[in-house]
PDB file of C-alpha atoms in Angstrom:
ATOM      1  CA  UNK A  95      66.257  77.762-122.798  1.00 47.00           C
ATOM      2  CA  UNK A  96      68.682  80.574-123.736  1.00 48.00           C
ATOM      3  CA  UNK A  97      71.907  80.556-122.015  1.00 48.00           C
ATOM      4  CA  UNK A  98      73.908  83.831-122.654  1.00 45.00           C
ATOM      5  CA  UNK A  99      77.373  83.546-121.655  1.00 49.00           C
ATOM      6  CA  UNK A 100      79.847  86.740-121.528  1.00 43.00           C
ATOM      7  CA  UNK A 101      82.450  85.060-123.782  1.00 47.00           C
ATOM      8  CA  UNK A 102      80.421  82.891-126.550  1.00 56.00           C
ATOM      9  CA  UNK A 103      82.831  81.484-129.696  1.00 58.00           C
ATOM     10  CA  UNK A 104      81.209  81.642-132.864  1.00 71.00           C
ATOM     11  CA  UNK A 105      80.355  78.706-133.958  1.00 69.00           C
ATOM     12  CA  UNK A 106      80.963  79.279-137.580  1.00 64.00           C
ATOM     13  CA  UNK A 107      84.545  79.580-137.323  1.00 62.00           C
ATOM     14  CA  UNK A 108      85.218  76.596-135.119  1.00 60.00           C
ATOM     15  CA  UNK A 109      87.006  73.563-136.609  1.00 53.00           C
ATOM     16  CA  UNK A 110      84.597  71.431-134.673  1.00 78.00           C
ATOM     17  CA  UNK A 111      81.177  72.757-136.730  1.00 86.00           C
ATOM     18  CA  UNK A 112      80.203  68.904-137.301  1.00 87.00           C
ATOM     19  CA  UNK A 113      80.472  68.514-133.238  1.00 90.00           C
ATOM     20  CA  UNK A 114      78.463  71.527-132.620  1.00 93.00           C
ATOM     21  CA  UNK A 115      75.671  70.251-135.408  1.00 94.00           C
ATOM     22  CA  UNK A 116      75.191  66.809-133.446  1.00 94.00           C
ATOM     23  CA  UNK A 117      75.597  68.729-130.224  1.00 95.00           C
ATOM     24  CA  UNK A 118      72.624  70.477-131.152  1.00 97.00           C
ATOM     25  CA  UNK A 119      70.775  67.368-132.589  1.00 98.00           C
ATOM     26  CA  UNK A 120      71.131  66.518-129.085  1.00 97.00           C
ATOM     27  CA  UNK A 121      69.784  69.469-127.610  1.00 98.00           C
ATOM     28  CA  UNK A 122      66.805  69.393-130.209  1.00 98.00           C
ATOM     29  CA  UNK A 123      65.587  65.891-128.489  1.00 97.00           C
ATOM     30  CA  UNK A 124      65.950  67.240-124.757  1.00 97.00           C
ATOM     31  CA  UNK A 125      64.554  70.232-125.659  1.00 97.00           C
ATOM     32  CA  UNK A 126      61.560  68.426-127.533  1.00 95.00           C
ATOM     33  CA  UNK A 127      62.104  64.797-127.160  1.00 96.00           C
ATOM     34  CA  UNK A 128      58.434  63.571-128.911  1.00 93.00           C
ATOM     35  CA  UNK A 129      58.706  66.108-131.551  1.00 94.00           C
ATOM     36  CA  UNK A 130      62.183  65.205-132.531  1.00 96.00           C
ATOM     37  CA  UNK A 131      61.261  61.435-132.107  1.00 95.00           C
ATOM     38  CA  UNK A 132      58.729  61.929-134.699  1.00 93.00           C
ATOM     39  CA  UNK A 133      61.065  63.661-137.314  1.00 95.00           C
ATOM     40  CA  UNK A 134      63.935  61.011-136.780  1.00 96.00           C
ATOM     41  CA  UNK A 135      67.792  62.192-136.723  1.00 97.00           C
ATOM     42  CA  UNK A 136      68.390  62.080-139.789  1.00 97.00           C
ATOM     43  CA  UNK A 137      65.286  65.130-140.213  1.00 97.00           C
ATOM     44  CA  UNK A 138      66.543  66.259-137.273  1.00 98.00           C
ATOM     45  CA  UNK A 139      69.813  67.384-138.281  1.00 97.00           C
ATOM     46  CA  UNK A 140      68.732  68.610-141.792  1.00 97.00           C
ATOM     47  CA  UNK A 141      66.275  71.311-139.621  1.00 98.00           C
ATOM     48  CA  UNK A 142      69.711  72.136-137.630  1.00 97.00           C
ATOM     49  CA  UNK A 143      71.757  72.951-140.691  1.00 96.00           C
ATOM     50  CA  UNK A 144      68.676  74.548-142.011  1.00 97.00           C
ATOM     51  CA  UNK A 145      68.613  76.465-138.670  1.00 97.00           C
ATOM     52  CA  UNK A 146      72.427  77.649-138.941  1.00 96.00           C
ATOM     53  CA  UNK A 147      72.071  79.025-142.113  1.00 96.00           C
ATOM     54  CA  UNK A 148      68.852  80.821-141.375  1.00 96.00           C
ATOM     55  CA  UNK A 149      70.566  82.045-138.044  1.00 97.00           C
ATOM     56  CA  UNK A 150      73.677  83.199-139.701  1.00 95.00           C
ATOM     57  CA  UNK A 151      71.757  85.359-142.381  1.00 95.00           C
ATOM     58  CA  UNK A 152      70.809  87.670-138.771  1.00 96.00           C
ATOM     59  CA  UNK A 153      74.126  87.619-137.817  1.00 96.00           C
ATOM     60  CA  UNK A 154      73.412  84.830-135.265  1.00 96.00           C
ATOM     61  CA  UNK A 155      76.963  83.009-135.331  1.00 93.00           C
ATOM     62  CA  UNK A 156      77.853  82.405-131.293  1.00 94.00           C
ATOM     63  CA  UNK A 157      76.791  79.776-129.795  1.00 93.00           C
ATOM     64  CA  UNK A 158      73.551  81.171-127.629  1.00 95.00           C
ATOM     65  CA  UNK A 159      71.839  82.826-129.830  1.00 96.00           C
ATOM     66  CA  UNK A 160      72.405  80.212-132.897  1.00 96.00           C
ATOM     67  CA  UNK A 161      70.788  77.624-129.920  1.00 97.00           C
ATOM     68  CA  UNK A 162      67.989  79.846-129.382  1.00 97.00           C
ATOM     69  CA  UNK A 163      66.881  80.517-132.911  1.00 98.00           C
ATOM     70  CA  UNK A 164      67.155  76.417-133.436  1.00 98.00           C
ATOM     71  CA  UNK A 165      64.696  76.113-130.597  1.00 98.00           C
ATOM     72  CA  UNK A 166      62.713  79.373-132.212  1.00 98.00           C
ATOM     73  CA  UNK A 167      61.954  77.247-135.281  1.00 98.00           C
ATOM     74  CA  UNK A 168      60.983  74.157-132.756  1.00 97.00           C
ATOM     75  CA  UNK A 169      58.521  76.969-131.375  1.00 97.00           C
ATOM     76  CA  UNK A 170      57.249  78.950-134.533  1.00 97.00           C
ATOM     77  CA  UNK A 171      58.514  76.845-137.638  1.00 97.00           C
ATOM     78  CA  UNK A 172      61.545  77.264-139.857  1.00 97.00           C
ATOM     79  CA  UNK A 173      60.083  80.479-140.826  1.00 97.00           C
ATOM     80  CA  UNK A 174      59.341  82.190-138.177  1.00 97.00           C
ATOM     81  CA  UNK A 175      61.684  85.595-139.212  1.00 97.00           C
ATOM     82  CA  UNK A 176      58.833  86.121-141.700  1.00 96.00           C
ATOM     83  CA  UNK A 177      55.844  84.830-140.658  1.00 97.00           C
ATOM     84  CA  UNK A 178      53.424  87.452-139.836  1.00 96.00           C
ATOM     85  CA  UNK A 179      52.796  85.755-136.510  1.00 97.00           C
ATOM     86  CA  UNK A 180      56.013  86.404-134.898  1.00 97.00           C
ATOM     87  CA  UNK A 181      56.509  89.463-136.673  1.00 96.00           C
ATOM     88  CA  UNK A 182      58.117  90.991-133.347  1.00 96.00           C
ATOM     89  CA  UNK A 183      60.361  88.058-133.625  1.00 97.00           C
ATOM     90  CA  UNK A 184      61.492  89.999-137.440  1.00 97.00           C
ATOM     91  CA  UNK A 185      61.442  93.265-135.768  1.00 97.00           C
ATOM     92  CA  UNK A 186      64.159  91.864-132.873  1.00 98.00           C
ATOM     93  CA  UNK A 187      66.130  90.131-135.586  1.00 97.00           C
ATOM     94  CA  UNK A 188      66.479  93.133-137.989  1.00 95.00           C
ATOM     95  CA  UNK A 189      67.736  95.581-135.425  1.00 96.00           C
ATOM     96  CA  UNK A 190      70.996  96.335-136.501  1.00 89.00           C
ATOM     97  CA  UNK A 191      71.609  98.726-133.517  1.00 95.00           C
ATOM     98  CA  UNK A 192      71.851  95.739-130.807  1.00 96.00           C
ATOM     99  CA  UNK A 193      74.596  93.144-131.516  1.00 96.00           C
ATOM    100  CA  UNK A 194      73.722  89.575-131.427  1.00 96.00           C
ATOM    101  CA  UNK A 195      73.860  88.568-128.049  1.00 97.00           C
ATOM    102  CA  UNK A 196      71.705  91.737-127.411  1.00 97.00           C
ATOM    103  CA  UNK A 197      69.155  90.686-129.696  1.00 98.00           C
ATOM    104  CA  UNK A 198      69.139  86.805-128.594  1.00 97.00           C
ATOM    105  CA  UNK A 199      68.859  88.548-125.222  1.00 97.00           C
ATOM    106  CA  UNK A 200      65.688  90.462-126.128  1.00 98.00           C
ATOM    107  CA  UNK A 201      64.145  87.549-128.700  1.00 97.00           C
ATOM    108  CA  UNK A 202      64.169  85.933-125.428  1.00 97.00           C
ATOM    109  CA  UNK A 203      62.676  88.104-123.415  1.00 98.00           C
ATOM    110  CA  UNK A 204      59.784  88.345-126.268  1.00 98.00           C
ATOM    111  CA  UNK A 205      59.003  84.864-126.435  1.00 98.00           C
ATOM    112  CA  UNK A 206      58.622  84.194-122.758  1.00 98.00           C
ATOM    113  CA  UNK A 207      56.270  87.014-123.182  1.00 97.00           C
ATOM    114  CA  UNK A 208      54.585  85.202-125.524  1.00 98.00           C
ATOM    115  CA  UNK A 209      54.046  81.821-123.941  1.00 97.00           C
ATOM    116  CA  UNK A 210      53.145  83.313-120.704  1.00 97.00           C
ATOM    117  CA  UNK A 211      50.255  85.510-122.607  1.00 97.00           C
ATOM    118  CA  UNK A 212      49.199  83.003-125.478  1.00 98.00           C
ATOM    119  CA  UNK A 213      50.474  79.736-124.503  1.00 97.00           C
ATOM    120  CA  UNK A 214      50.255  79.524-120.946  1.00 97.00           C
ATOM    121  CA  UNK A 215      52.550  78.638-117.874  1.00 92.00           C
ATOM    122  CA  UNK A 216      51.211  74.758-118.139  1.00 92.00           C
ATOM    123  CA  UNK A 217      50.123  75.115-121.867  1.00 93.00           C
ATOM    124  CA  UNK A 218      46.665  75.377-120.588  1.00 96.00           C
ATOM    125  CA  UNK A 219      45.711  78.129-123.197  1.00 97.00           C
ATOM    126  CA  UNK A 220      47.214  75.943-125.892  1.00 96.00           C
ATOM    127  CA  UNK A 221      45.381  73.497-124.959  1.00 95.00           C
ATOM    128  CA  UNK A 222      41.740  74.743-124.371  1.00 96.00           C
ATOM    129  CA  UNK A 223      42.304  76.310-128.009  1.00 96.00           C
ATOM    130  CA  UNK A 224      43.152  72.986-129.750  1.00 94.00           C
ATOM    131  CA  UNK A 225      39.924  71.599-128.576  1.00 93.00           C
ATOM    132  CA  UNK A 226      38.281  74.066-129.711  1.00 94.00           C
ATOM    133  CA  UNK A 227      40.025  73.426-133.109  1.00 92.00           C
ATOM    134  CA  UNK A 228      38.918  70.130-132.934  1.00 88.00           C
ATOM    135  CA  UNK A 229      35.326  70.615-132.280  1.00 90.00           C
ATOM    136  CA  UNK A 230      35.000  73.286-134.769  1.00 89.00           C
ATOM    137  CA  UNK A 231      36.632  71.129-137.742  1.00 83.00           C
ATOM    138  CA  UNK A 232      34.146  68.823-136.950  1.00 80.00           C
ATOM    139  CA  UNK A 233      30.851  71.233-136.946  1.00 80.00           C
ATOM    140  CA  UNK A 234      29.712  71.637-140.755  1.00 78.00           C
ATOM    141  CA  UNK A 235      30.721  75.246-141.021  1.00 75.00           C
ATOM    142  CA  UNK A 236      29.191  76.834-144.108  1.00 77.00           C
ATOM    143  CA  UNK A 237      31.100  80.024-145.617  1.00 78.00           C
ATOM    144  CA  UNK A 238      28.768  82.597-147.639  1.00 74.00           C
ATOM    145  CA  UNK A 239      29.919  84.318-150.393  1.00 77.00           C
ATOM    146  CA  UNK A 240      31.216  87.443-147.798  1.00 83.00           C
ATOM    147  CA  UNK A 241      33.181  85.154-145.748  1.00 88.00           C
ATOM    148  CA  UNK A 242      36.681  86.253-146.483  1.00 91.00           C
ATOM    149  CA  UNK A 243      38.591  87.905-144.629  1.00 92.00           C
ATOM    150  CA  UNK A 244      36.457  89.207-142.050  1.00 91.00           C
ATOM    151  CA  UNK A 245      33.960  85.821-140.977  1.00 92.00           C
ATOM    152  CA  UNK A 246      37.616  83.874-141.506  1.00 93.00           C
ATOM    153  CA  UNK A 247      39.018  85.596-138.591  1.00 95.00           C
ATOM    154  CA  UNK A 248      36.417  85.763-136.529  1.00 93.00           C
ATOM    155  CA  UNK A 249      36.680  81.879-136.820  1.00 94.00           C
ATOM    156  CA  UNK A 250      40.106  82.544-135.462  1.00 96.00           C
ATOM    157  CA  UNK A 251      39.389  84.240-132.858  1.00 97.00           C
ATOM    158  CA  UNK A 252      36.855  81.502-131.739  1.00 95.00           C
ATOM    159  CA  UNK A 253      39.201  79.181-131.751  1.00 96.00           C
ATOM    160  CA  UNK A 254      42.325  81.243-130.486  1.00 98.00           C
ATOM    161  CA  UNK A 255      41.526  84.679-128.896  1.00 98.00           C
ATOM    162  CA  UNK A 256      44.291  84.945-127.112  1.00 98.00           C
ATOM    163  CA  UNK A 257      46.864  84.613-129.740  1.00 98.00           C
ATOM    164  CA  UNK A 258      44.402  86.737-132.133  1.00 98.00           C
ATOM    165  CA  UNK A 259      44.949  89.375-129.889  1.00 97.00           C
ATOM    166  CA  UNK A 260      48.452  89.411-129.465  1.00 97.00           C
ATOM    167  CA  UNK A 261      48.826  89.368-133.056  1.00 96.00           C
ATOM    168  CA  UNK A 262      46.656  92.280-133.783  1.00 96.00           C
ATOM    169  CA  UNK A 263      44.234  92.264-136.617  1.00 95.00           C
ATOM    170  CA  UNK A 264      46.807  94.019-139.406  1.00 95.00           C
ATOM    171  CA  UNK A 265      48.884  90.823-138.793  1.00 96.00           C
ATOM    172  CA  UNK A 266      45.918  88.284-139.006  1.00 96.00           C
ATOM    173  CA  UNK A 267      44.424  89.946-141.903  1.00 96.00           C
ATOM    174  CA  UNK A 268      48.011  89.220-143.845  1.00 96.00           C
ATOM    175  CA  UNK A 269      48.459  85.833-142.334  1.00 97.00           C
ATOM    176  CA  UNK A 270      44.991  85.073-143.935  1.00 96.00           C
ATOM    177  CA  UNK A 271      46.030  87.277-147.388  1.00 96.00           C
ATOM    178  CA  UNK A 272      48.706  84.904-147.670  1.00 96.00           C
ATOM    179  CA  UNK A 273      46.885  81.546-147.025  1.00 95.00           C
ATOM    180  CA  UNK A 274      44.112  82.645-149.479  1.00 95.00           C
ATOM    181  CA  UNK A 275      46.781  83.652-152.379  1.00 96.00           C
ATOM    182  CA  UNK A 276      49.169  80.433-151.749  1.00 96.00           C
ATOM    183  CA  UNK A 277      46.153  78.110-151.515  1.00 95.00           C
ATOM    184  CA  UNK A 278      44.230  79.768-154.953  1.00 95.00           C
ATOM    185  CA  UNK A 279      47.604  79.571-156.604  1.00 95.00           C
ATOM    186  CA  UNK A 280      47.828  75.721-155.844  1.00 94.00           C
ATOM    187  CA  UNK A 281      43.885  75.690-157.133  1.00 93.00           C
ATOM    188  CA  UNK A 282      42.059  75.121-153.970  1.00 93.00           C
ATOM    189  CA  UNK A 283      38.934  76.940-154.736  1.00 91.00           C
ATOM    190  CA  UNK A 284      36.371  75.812-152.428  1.00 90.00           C
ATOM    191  CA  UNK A 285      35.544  78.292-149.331  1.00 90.00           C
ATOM    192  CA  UNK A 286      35.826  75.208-146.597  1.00 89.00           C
ATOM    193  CA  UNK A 287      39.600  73.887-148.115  1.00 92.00           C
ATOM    194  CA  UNK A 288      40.713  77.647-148.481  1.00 92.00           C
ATOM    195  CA  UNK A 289      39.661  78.470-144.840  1.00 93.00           C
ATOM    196  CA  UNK A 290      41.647  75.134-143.936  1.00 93.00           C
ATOM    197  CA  UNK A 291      44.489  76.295-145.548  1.00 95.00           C
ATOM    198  CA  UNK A 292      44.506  79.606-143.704  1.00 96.00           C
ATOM    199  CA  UNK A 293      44.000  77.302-140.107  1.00 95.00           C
ATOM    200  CA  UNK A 294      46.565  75.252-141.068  1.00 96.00           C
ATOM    201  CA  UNK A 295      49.378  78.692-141.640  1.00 97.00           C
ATOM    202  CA  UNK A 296      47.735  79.627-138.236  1.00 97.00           C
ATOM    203  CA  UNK A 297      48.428  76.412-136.359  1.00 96.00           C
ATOM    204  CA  UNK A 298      51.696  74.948-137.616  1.00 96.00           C
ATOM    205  CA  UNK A 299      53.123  78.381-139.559  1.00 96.00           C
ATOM    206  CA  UNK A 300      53.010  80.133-142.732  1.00 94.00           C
ATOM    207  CA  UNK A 301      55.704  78.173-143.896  1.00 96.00           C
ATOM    208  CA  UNK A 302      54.090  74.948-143.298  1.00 97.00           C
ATOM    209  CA  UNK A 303      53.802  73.682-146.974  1.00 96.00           C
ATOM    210  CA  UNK A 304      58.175  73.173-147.041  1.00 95.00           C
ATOM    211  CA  UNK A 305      58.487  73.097-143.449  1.00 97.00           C
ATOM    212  CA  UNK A 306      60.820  69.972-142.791  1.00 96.00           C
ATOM    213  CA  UNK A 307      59.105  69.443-139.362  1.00 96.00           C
ATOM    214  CA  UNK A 308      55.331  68.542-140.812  1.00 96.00           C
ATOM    215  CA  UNK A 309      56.847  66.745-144.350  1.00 94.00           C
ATOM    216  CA  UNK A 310      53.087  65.245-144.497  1.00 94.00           C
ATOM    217  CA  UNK A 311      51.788  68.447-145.590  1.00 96.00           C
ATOM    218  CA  UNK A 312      53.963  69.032-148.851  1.00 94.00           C
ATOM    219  CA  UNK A 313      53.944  65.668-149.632  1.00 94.00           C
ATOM    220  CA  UNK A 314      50.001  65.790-150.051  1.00 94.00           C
ATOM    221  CA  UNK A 315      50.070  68.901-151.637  1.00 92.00           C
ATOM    222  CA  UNK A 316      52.700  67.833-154.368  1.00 90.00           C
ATOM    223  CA  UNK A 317      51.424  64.302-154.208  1.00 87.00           C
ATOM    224  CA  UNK A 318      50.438  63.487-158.350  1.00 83.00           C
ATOM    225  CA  UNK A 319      46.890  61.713-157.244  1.00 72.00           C
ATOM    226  CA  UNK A 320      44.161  62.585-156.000  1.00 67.00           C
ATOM    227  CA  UNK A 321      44.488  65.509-158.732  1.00 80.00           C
ATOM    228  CA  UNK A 322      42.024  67.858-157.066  1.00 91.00           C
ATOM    229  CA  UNK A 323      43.566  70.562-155.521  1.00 93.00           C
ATOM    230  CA  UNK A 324      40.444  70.888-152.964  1.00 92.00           C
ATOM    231  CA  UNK A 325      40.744  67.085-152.473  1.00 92.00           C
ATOM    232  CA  UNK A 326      44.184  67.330-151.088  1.00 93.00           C
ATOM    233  CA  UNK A 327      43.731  70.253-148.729  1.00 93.00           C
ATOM    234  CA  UNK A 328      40.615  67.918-147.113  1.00 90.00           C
ATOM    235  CA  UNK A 329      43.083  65.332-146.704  1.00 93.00           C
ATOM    236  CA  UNK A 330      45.690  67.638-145.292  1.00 94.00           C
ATOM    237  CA  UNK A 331      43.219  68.895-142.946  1.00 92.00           C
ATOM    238  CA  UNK A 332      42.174  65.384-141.600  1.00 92.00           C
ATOM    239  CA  UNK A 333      46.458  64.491-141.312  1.00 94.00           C
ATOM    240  CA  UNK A 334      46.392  67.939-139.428  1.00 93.00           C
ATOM    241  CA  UNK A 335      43.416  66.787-137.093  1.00 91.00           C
ATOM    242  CA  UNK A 336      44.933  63.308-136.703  1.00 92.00           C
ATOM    243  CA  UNK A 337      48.462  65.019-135.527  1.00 90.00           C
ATOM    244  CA  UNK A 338      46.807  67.361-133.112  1.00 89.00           C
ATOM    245  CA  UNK A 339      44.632  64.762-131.814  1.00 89.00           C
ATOM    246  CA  UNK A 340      48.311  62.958-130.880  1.00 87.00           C
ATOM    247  CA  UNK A 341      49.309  66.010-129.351  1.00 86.00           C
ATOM    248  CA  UNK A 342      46.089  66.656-127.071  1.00 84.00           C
ATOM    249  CA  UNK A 343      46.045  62.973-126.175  1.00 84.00           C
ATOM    250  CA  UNK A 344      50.080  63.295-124.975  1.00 77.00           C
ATOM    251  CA  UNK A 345      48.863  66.446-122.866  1.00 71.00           C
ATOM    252  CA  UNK A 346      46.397  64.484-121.355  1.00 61.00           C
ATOM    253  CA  UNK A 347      48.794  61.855-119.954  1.00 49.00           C
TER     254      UNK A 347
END
């Protein structure tokens, strides 16, 4: 993954930024060849430029640690320096007292962490939680009128103890503030479609609704028919589903 060299140019002030942007297009579909398939180049290299200007806001300008926060958003989404998820990720990036190679350094360090403890060495914790996603989406779940927050994350944790736990409950209880809030405010009412929306921010990232990696999502949100709000988010949820299902069926082979 991260490859910190002792003398790293920075990128930003090379003549040859174009070079660098395809040269990490490239990278992008070695580092995840079925994911990047599935966005296209063009996509592909609008999520890079995204991911240089995101970078550079930290102070990420050499060429490791710009790399490493490109395959960060591959990871976590192209918001993963605010997502309450990978809020040590935010806590790495916003210490001033390291330099940037320091911090890459120790962002790195963090997320091998990570997948080791949530994702497992073969994905095998990844896994056995997306099946469990499956098979609760299709059990009909009923939410009483006291389900939120506390029988929403203990749906979580069903599904995904392991990454529950890292997280910590202050962070899940914000993660599922903010899916509540953003999914009200784009008038999903119903308990089922505003747990969904919550699962989805929990699966894919808070950011999910603009993230250029799952464009299916906004477009159904923003899409002018069906008009109900709750009607969209149940046909998000079954895209979601159908996507997942493609990635448990490619772990499989």
């Amino acid at each position: 993954m991260l490859i910190i060299r002792k003398q790293q140019m920075d990128v930003f002030e090379q003549a040859s930024l174009k070079a660098f942007e395809m040269e990490m297009v490239e990278h992008l579909f070695e580092f995840s060849p079925r994911h990047a398939q599935a966005l296209g180049k063009e996509r592909v290299l609008r999520l890079v430029r995204l991911g240089f200007d995101r970078a550079k806001r930290h102070g990420f300008t050499k060429r490791g640690p710009v790399r490493f926060f490109l395959e960060m958003i591959v990871m976590f989404g192209t918001d993963f320096d605010t997502d309450p998820q990978t809020q040590w990720a935010a806590n790495i990036l916003d210490d001033k007292a390291l330099d940037q190679m320091a911090r890459a350094d120790r962002l790195h360090e963090q997320t091998m962490e990570y997948l080791d403890q949530v994702v497992g060495h073969d994905n095998e914790y990844y896994i056995a939680a997306l099946q469990r996603m499956k098979a609760l989406a299709g059990m009909d779940v009923k939410f009483g009128p006291d389900w939120f927050p506390k029988r929403l994350i203990r749906e979580l944790k069903q599904v995904y103890s392991l990454k529950c736990n890292y997280l910590g409950e202050s962070s899940l209880k914000i993660l599922a503030e903010q899916g509540y809030d953003f999914a009200r405010k784009n008038g999903i009412e119903t308990a089922r479609e505003l747990a969904a929306a919550v699962f989805l921010m929990f699966w894919f990232g808070y950011g999910c609704w603009s993230d250029l990696q799952f464009p299916w999502i906004g477009k159904i949100l923003t899409d002018p028919g069906p008009t109900d709000p709750n009607q969209k988010m149940h046909k998000i949820e079954r895209k979601a589903l159908i996507y997942l299902d493609k990635v448990l069926s490619r772990t499989r082979g």
